[in-house]
PDB file of C-alpha atoms and ligand atoms in Angstrom:
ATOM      1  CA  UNK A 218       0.000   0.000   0.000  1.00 37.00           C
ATOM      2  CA  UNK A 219       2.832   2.443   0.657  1.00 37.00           C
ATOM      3  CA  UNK A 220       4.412   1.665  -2.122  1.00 46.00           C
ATOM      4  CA  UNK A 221       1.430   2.344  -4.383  1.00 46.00           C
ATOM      5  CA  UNK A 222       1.365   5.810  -2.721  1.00 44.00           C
ATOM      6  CA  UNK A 223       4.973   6.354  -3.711  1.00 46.00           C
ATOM      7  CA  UNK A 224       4.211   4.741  -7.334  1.00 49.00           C
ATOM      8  CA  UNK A 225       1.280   7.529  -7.431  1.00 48.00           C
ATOM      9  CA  UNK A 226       3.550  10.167  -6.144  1.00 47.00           C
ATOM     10  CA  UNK A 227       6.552   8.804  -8.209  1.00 49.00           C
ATOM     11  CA  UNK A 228       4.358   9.581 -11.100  1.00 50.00           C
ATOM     12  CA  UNK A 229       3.188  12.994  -9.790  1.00 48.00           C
ATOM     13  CA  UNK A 230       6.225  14.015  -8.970  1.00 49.00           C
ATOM     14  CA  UNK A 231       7.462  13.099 -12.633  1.00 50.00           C
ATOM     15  CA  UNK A 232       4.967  14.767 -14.617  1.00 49.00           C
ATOM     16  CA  UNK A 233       5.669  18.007 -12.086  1.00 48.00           C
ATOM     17  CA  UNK A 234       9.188  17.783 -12.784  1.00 44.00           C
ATOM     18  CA  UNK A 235       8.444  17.375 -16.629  1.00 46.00           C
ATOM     19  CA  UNK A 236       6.266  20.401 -16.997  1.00 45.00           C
ATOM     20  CA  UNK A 237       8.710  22.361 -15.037  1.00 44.00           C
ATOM     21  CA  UNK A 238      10.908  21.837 -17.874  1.00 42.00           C
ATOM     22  CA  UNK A 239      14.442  22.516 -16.187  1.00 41.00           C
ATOM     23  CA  UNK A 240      16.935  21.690 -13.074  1.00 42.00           C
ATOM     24  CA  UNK A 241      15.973  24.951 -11.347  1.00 41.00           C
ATOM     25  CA  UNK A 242      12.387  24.224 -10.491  1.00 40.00           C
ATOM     26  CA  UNK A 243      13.959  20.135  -9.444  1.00 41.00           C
ATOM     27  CA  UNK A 244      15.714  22.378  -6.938  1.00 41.00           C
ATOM     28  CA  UNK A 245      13.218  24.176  -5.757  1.00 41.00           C
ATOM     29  CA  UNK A 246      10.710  21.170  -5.624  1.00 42.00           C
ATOM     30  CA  UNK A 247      13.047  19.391  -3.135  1.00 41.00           C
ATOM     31  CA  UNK A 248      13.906  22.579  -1.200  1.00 41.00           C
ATOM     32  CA  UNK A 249      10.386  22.445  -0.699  1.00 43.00           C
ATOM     33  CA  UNK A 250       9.763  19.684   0.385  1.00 43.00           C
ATOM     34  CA  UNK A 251      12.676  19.876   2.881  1.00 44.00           C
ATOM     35  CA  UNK A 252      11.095  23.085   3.746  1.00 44.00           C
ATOM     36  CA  UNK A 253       7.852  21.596   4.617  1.00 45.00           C
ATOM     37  CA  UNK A 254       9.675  19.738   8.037  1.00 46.00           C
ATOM     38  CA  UNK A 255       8.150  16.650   7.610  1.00 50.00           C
ATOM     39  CA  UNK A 256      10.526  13.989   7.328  1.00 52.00           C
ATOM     40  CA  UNK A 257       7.878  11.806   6.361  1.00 53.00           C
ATOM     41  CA  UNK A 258       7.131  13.765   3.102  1.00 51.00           C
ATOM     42  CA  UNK A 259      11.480  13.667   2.681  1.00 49.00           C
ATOM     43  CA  UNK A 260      11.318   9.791   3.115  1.00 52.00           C
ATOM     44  CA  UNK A 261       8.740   9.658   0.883  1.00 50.00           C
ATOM     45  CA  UNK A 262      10.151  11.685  -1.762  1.00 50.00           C
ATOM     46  CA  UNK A 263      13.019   9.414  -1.664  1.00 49.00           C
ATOM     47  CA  UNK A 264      11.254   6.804  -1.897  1.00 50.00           C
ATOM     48  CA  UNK A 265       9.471   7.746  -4.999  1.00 49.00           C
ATOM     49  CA  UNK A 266      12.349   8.630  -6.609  1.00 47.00           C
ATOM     50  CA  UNK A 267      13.694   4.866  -6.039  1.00 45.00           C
ATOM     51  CA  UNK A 268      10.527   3.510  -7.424  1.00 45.00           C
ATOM     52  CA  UNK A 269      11.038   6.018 -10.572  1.00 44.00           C
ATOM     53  CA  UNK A 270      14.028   4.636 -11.162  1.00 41.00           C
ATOM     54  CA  UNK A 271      13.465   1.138 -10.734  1.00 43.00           C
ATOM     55  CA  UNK A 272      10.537   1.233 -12.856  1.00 51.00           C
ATOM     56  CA  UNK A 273       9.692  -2.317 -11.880  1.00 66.00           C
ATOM     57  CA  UNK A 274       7.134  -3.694 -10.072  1.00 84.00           C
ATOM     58  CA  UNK A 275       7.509  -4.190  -6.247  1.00 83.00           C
ATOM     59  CA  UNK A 276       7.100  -8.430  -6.351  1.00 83.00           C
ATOM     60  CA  UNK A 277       9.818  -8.281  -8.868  1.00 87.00           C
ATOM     61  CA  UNK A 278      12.479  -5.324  -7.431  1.00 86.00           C
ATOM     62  CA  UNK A 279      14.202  -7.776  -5.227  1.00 90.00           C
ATOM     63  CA  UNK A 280      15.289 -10.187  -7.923  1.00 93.00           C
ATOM     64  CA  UNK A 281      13.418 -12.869  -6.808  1.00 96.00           C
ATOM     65  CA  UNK A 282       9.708 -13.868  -7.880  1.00 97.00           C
ATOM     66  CA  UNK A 283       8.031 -15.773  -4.943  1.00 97.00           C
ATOM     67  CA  UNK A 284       5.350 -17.646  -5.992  1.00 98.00           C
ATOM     68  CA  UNK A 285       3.084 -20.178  -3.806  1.00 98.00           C
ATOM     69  CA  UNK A 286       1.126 -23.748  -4.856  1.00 98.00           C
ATOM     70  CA  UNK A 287      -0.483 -26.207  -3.554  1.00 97.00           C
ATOM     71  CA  UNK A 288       1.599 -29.234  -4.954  1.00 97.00           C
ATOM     72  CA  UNK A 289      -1.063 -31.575  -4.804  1.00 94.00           C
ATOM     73  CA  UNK A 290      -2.834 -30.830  -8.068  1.00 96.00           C
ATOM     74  CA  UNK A 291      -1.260 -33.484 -10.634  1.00 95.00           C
ATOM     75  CA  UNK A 292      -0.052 -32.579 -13.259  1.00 97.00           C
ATOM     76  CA  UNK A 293       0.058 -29.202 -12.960  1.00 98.00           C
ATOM     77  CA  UNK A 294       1.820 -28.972  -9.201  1.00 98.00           C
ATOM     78  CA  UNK A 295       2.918 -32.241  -7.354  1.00 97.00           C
ATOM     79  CA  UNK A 296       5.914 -33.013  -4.980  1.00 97.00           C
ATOM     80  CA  UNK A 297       8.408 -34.933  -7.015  1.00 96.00           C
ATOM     81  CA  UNK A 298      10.416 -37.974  -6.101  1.00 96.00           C
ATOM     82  CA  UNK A 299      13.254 -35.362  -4.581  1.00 95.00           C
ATOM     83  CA  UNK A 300      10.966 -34.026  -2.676  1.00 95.00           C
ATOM     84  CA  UNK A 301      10.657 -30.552  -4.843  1.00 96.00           C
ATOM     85  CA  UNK A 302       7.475 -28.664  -6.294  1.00 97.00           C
ATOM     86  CA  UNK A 303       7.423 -29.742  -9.650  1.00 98.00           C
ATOM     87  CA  UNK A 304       4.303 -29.787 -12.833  1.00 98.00           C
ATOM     88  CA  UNK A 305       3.406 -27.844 -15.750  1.00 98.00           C
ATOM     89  CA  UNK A 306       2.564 -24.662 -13.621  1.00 98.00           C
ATOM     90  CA  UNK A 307       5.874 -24.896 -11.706  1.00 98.00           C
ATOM     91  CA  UNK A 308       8.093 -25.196 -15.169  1.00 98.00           C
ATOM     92  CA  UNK A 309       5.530 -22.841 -16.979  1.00 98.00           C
ATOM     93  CA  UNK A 310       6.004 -20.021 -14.041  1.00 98.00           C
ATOM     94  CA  UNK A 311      10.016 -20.759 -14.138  1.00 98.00           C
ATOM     95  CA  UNK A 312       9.951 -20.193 -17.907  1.00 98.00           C
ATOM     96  CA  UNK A 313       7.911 -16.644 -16.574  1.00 98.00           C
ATOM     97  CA  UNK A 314      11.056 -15.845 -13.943  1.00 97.00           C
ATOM     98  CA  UNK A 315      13.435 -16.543 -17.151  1.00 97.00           C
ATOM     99  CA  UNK A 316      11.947 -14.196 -19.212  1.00 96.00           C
ATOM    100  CA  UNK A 317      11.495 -11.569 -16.052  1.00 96.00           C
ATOM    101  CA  UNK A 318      15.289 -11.776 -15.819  1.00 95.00           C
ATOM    102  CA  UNK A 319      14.222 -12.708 -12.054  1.00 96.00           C
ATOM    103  CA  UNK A 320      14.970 -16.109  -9.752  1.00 97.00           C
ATOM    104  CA  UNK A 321      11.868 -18.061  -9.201  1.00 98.00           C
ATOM    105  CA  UNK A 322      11.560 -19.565  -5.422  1.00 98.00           C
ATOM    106  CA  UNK A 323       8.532 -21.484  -5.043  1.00 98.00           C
ATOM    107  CA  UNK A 324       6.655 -22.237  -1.668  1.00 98.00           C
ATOM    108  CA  UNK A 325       4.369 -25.306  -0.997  1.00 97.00           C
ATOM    109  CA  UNK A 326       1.194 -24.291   0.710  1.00 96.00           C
ATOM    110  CA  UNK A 327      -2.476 -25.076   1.179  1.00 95.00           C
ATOM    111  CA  UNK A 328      -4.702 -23.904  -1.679  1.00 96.00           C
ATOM    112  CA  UNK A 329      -6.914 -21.854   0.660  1.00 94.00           C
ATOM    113  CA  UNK A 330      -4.377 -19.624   1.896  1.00 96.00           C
ATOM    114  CA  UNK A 331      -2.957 -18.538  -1.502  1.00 98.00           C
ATOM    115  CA  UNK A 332      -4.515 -15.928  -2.434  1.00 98.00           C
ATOM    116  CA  UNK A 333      -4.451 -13.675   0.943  1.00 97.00           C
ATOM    117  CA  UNK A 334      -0.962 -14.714   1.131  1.00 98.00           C
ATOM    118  CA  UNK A 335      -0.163 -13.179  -2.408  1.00 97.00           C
ATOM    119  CA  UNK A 336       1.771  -9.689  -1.140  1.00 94.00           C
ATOM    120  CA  UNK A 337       2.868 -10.891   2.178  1.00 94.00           C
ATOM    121  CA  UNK A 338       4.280 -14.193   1.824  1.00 96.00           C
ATOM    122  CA  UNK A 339       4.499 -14.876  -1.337  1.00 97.00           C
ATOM    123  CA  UNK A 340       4.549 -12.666  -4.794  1.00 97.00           C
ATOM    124  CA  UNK A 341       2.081 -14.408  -6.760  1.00 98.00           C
ATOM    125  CA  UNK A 342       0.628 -17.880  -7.138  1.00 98.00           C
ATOM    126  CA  UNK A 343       0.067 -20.248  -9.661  1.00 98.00           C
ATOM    127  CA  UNK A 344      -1.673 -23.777  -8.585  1.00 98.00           C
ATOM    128  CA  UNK A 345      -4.143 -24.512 -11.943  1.00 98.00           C
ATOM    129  CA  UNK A 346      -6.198 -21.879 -10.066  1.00 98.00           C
ATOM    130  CA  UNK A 347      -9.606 -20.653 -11.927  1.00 98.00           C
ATOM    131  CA  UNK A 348     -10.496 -17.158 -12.599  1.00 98.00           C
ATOM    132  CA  UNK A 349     -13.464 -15.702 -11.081  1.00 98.00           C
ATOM    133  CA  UNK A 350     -15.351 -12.761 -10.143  1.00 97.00           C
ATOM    134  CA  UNK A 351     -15.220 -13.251  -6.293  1.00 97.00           C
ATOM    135  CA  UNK A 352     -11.358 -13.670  -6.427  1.00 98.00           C
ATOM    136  CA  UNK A 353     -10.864 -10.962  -8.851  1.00 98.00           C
ATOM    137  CA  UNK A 354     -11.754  -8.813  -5.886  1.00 97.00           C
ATOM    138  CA  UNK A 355      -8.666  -9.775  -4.243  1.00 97.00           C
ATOM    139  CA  UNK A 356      -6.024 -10.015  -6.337  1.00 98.00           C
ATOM    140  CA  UNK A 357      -5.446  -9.309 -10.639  1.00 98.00           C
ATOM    141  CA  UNK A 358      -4.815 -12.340 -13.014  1.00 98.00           C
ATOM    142  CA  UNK A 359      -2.508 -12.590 -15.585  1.00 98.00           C
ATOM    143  CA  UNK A 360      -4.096 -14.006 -19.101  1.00 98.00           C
ATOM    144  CA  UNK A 361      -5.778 -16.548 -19.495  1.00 98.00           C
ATOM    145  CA  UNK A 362      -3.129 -19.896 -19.944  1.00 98.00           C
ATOM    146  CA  UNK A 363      -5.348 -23.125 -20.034  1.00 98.00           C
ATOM    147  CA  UNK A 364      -9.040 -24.128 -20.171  1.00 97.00           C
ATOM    148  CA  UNK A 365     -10.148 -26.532 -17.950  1.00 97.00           C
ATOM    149  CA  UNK A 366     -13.347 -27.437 -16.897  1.00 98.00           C
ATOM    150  CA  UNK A 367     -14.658 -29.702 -13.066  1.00 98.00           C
ATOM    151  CA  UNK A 368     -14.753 -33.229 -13.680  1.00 98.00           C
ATOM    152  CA  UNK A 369     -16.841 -35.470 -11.926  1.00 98.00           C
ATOM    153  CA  UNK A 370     -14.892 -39.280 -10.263  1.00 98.00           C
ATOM    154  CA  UNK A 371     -17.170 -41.856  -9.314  1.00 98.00           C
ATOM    155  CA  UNK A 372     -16.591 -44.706  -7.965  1.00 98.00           C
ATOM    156  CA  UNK A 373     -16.558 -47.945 -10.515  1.00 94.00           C
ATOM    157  CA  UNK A 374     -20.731 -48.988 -10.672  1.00 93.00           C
ATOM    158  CA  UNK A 375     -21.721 -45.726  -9.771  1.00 97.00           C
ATOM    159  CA  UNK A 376     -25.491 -44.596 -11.084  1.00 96.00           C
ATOM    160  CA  UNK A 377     -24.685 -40.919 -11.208  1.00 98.00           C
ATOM    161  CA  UNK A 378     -24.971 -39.365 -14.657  1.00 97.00           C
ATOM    162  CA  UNK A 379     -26.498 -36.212 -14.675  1.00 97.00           C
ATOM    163  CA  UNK A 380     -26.592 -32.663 -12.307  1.00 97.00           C
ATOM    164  CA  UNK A 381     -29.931 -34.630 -10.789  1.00 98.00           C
ATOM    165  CA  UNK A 382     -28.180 -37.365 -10.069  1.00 98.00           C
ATOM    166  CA  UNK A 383     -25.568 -34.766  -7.769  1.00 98.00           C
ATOM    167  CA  UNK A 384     -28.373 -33.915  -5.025  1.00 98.00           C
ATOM    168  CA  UNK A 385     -28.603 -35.040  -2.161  1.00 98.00           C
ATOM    169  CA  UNK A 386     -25.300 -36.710  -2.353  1.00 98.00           C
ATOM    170  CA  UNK A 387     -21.853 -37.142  -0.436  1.00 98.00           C
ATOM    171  CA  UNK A 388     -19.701 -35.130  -2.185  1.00 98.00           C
ATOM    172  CA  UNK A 389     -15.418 -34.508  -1.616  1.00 98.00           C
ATOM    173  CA  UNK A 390     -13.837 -31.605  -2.773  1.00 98.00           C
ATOM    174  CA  UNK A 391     -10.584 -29.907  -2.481  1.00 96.00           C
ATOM    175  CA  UNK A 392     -11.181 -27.076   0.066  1.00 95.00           C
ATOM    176  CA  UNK A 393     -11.892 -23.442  -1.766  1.00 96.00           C
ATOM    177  CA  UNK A 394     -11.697 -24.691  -4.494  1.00 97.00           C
ATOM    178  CA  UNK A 395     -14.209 -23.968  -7.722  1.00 98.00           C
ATOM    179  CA  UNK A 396     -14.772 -27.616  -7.142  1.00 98.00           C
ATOM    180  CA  UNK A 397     -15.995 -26.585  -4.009  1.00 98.00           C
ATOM    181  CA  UNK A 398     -18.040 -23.936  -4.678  1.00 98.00           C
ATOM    182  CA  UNK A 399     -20.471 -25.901  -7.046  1.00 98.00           C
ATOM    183  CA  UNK A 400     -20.729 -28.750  -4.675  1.00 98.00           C
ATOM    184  CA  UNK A 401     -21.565 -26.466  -2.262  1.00 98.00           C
ATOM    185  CA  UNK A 402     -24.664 -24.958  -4.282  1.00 98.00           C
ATOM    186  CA  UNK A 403     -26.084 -28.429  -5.243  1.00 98.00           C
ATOM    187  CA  UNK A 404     -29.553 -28.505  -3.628  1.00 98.00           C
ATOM    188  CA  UNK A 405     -29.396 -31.126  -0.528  1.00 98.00           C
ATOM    189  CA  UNK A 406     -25.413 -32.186  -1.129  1.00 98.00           C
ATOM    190  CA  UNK A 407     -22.933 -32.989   2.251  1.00 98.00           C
ATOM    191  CA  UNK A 408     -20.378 -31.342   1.196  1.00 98.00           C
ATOM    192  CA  UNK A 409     -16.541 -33.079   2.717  1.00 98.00           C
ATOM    193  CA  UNK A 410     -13.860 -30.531   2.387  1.00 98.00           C
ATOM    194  CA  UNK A 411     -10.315 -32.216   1.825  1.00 96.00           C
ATOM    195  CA  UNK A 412      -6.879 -30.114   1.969  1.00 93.00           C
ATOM    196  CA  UNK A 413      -5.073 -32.600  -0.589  1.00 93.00           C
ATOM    197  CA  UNK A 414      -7.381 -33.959  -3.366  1.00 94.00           C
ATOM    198  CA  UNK A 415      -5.838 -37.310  -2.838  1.00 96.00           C
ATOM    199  CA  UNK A 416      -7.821 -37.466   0.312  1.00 97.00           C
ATOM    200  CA  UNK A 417     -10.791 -37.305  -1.148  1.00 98.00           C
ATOM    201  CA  UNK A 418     -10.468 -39.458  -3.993  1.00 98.00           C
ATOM    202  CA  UNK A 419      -9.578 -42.089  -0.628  1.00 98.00           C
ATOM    203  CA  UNK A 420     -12.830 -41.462   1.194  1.00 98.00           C
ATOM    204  CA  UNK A 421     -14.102 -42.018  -2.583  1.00 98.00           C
ATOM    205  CA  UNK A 422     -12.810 -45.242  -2.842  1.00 98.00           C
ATOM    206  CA  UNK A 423     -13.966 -46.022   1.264  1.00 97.00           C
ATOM    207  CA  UNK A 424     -17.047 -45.395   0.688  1.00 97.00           C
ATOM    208  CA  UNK A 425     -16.898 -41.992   2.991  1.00 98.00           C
ATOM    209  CA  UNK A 426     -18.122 -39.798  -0.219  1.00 98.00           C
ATOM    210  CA  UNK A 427     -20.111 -40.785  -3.224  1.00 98.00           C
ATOM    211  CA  UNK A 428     -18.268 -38.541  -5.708  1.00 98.00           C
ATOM    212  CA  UNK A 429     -15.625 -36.200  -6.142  1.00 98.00           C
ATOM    213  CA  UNK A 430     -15.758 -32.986  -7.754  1.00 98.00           C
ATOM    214  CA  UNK A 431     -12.453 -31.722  -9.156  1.00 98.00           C
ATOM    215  CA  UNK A 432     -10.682 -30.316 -12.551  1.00 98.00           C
ATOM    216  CA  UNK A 433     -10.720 -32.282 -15.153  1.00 97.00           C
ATOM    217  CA  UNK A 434      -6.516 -32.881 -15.420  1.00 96.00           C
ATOM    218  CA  UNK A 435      -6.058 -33.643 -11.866  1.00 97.00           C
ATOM    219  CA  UNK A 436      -9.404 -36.350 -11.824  1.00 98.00           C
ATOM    220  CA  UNK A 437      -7.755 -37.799 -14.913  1.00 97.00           C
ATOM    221  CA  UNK A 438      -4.555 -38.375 -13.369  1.00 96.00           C
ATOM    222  CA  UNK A 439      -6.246 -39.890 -10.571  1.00 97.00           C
ATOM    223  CA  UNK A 440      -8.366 -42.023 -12.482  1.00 97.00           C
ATOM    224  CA  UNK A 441      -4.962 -43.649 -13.849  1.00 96.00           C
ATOM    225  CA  UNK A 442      -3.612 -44.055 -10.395  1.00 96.00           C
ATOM    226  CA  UNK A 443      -6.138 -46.035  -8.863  1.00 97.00           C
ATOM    227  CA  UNK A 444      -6.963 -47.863 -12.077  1.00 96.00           C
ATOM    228  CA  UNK A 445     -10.397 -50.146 -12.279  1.00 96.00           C
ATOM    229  CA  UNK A 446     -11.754 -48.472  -8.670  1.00 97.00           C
ATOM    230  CA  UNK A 447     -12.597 -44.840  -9.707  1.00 98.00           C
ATOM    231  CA  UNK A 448     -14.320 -43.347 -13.266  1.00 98.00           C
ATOM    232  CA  UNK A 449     -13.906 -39.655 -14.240  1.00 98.00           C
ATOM    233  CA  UNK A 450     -17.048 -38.378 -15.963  1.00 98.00           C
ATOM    234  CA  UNK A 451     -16.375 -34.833 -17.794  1.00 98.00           C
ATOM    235  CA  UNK A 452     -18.432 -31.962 -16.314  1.00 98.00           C
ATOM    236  CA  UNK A 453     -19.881 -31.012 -19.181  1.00 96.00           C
ATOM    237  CA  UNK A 454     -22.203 -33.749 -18.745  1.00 97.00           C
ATOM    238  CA  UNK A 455     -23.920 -32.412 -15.690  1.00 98.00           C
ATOM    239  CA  UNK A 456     -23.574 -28.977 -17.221  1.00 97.00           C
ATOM    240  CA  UNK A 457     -20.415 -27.333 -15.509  1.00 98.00           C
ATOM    241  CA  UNK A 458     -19.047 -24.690 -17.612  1.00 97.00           C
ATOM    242  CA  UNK A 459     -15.770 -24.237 -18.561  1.00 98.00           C
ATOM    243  CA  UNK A 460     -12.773 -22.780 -16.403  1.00 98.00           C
ATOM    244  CA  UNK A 461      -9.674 -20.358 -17.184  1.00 98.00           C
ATOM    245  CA  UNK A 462      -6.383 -20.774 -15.072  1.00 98.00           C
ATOM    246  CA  UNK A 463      -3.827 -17.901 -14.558  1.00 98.00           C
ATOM    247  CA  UNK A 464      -1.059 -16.784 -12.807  1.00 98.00           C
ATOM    248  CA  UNK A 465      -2.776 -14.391  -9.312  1.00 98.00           C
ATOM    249  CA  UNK A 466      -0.882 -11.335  -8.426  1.00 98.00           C
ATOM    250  CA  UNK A 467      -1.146  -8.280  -5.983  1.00 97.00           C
ATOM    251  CA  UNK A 468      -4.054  -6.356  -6.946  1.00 96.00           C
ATOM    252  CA  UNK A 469      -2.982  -3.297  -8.374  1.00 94.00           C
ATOM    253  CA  UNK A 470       0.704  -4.041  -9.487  1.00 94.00           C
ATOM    254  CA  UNK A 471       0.365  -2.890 -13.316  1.00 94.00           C
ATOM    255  CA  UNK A 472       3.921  -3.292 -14.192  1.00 95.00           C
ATOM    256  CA  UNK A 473       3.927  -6.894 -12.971  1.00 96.00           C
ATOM    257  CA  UNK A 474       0.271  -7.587 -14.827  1.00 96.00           C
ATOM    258  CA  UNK A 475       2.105  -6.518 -17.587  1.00 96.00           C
ATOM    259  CA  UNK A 476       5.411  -7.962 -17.769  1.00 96.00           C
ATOM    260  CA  UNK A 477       3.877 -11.137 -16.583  1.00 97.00           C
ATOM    261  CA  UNK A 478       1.874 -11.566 -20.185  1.00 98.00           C
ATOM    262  CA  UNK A 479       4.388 -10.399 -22.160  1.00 97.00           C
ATOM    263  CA  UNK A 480       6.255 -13.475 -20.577  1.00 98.00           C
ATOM    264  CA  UNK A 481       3.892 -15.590 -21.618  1.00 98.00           C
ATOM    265  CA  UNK A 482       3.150 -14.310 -24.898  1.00 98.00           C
ATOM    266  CA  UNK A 483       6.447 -14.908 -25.753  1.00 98.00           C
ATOM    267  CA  UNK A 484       6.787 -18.548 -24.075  1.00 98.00           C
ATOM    268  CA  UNK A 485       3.207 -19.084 -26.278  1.00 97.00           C
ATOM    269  CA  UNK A 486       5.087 -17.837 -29.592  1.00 98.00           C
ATOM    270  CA  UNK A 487       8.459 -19.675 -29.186  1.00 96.00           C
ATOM    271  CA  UNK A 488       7.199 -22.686 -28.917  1.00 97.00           C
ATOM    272  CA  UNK A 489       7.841 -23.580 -25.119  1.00 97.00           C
ATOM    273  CA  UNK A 490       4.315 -23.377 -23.919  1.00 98.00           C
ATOM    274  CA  UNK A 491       3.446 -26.611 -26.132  1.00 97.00           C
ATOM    275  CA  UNK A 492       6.751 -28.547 -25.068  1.00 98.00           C
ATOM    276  CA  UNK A 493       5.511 -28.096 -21.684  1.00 98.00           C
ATOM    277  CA  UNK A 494       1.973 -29.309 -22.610  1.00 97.00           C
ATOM    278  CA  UNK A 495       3.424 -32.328 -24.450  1.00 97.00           C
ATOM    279  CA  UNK A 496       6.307 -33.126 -21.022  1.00 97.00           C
ATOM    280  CA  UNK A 497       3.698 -32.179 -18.369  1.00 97.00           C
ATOM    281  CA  UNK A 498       0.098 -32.774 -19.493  1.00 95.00           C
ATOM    282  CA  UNK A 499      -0.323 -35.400 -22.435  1.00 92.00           C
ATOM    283  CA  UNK A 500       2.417 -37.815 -21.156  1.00 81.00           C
ATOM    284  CA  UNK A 501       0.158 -37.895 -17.780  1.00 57.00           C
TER     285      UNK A 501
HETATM  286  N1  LIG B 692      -9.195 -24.777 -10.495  1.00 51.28           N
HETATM  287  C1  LIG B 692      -9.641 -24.946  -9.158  1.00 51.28           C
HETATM  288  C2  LIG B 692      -9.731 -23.605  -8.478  1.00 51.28           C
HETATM  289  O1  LIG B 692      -9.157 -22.667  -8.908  1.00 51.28           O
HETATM  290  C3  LIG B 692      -8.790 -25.908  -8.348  1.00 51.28           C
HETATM  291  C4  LIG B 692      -7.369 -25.502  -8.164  1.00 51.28           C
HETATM  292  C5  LIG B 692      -6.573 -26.405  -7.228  1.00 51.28           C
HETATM  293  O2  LIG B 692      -7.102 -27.225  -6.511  1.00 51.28           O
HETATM  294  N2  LIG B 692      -5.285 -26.287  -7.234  1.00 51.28           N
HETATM  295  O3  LIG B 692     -10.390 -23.453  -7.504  1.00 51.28           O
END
């Protein structure tokens, strides 16, 4: 927030300093300032002029691009056998730091607690997380980079096939989660919220939860795993609509918004985007 005021009077203080047209009026600007007692404003001042200079956004003016997941969201963010946060997101947003001439340090967290951490403790996050007008409120997304859309896994024998068929049921989803959300509106549903989606697919398979409502990648991936006990039925047919994923960031850092799609537009164009669809996503 303080920054922002400095960005604002950064700019102000530019366009005052343009119009005066020469180094006389710079020197009287400062003078007074100085002359105005208030260290505060002085700080300020020099803090603006810092931010001029930079020209960068704040997430990025240390160098190092800090970006939170939830690593339990195959393939696009999953613990690998070292023990590191690895997927399509986590290679996609490293191709992002390359381009942003910046170090990308990534930090494993619970879905739920990305977003109010974005601007505190971490930059920005990227965890195959949808766009949507409630979030939007929070934080500003970068474009669009996949379509996805909820999937619904059912247990092998299962009689649910349409959105009827979804009330009054047991239903697991990953906590906050879009998945979540439309679980939660089905008329007459017990909703079981699950930090790791693997959970839930378990209770699935116990018995605990008659379906599981999650993105269509991730439900696939599971389907594989536990092979001949789970189906995943696309959402389409009990009329869920289609999802975008993108990169969250603060709300309000242009310059980041900005240099964050360029990124992308560029991995889209030379080709890396689709290497990492063909590594990450259709090898799954
Ligand atoms: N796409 C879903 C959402 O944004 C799920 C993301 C996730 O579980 N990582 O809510």
């Amino acid at each position: 927030m303080k920054k922002l005021l400095a960005v604002l009077l950064a700019t102000v203080m530019t366009m005052s300093l343009l119009t005066a047209c020469g180094s006389s009026k710079t020197a009287e600007t400062t003078k007074e300032t100085e002359a105005a007692g208030t260290t505060e404003a002085a700080e300020k001042t020099e803090e603006a002029t810092e931010t001029t200079e930079a020209a960068v956004s704040e997430a990025l003016s240390d160098g190092v691009l800090t970006v939170g997941t939830n690593a339990e969201f195959p393939p696009f963010e999953y613990v690998d056998d070292n023990g590191e946060p690895d997927g399509f997101d986590i290679a996609l947003i490293k191709a992002v730091g390359e381009k942003l001439g910046v170090t990308v340090e990534v930090e494993n967290m619970e879905f739920a607690s990305l977003i109010s951490s974005i601007g505190s403790k971490i930059d920005v996050a990227i965890a195959g997380m949808t766009v949507t007008d409630e979030r939007k409120e929070s934080v500003d997304f970068s474009d669009s980079y996949y379509e996805a859309v909820q999937y619904v896994i059912l247990p092998e024998g299962s009689e649910i096939a349409t959105a009827d068929d979804l009330k009054n049921k047991a239903i697991g989803v990953q906590l906050g989660t879009t998945g979540d959300f439309i679980a939660s509106d089905i008329e007459g549903a017990t909703v079981s919220r699950y930090n790791k989606a693997v959970d839930a697919v378990n209770d699935l398979i116990n018995g605990r939860v008659e379906c599981v409502i999650i993105d269509k990648n991730p439900a696939l991936v599971f389907e594989g795993k536990f092979e001949g006990q789970i189906t995943a039925v696309d959402g389409a047919q009990f009329d869920f609509e289609p999802e975008q994923y993108a990169i969250a960031m603060p709300k309000g850092d242009a310059a980041l918004v900005e240099q964050v799609n360029k990124a992308l537009e560029e991995i889209k164009a030379d080709g890396t985007f689709d290497e990492l669809v063909k590594t990450y996503i259709e090898a799954e």
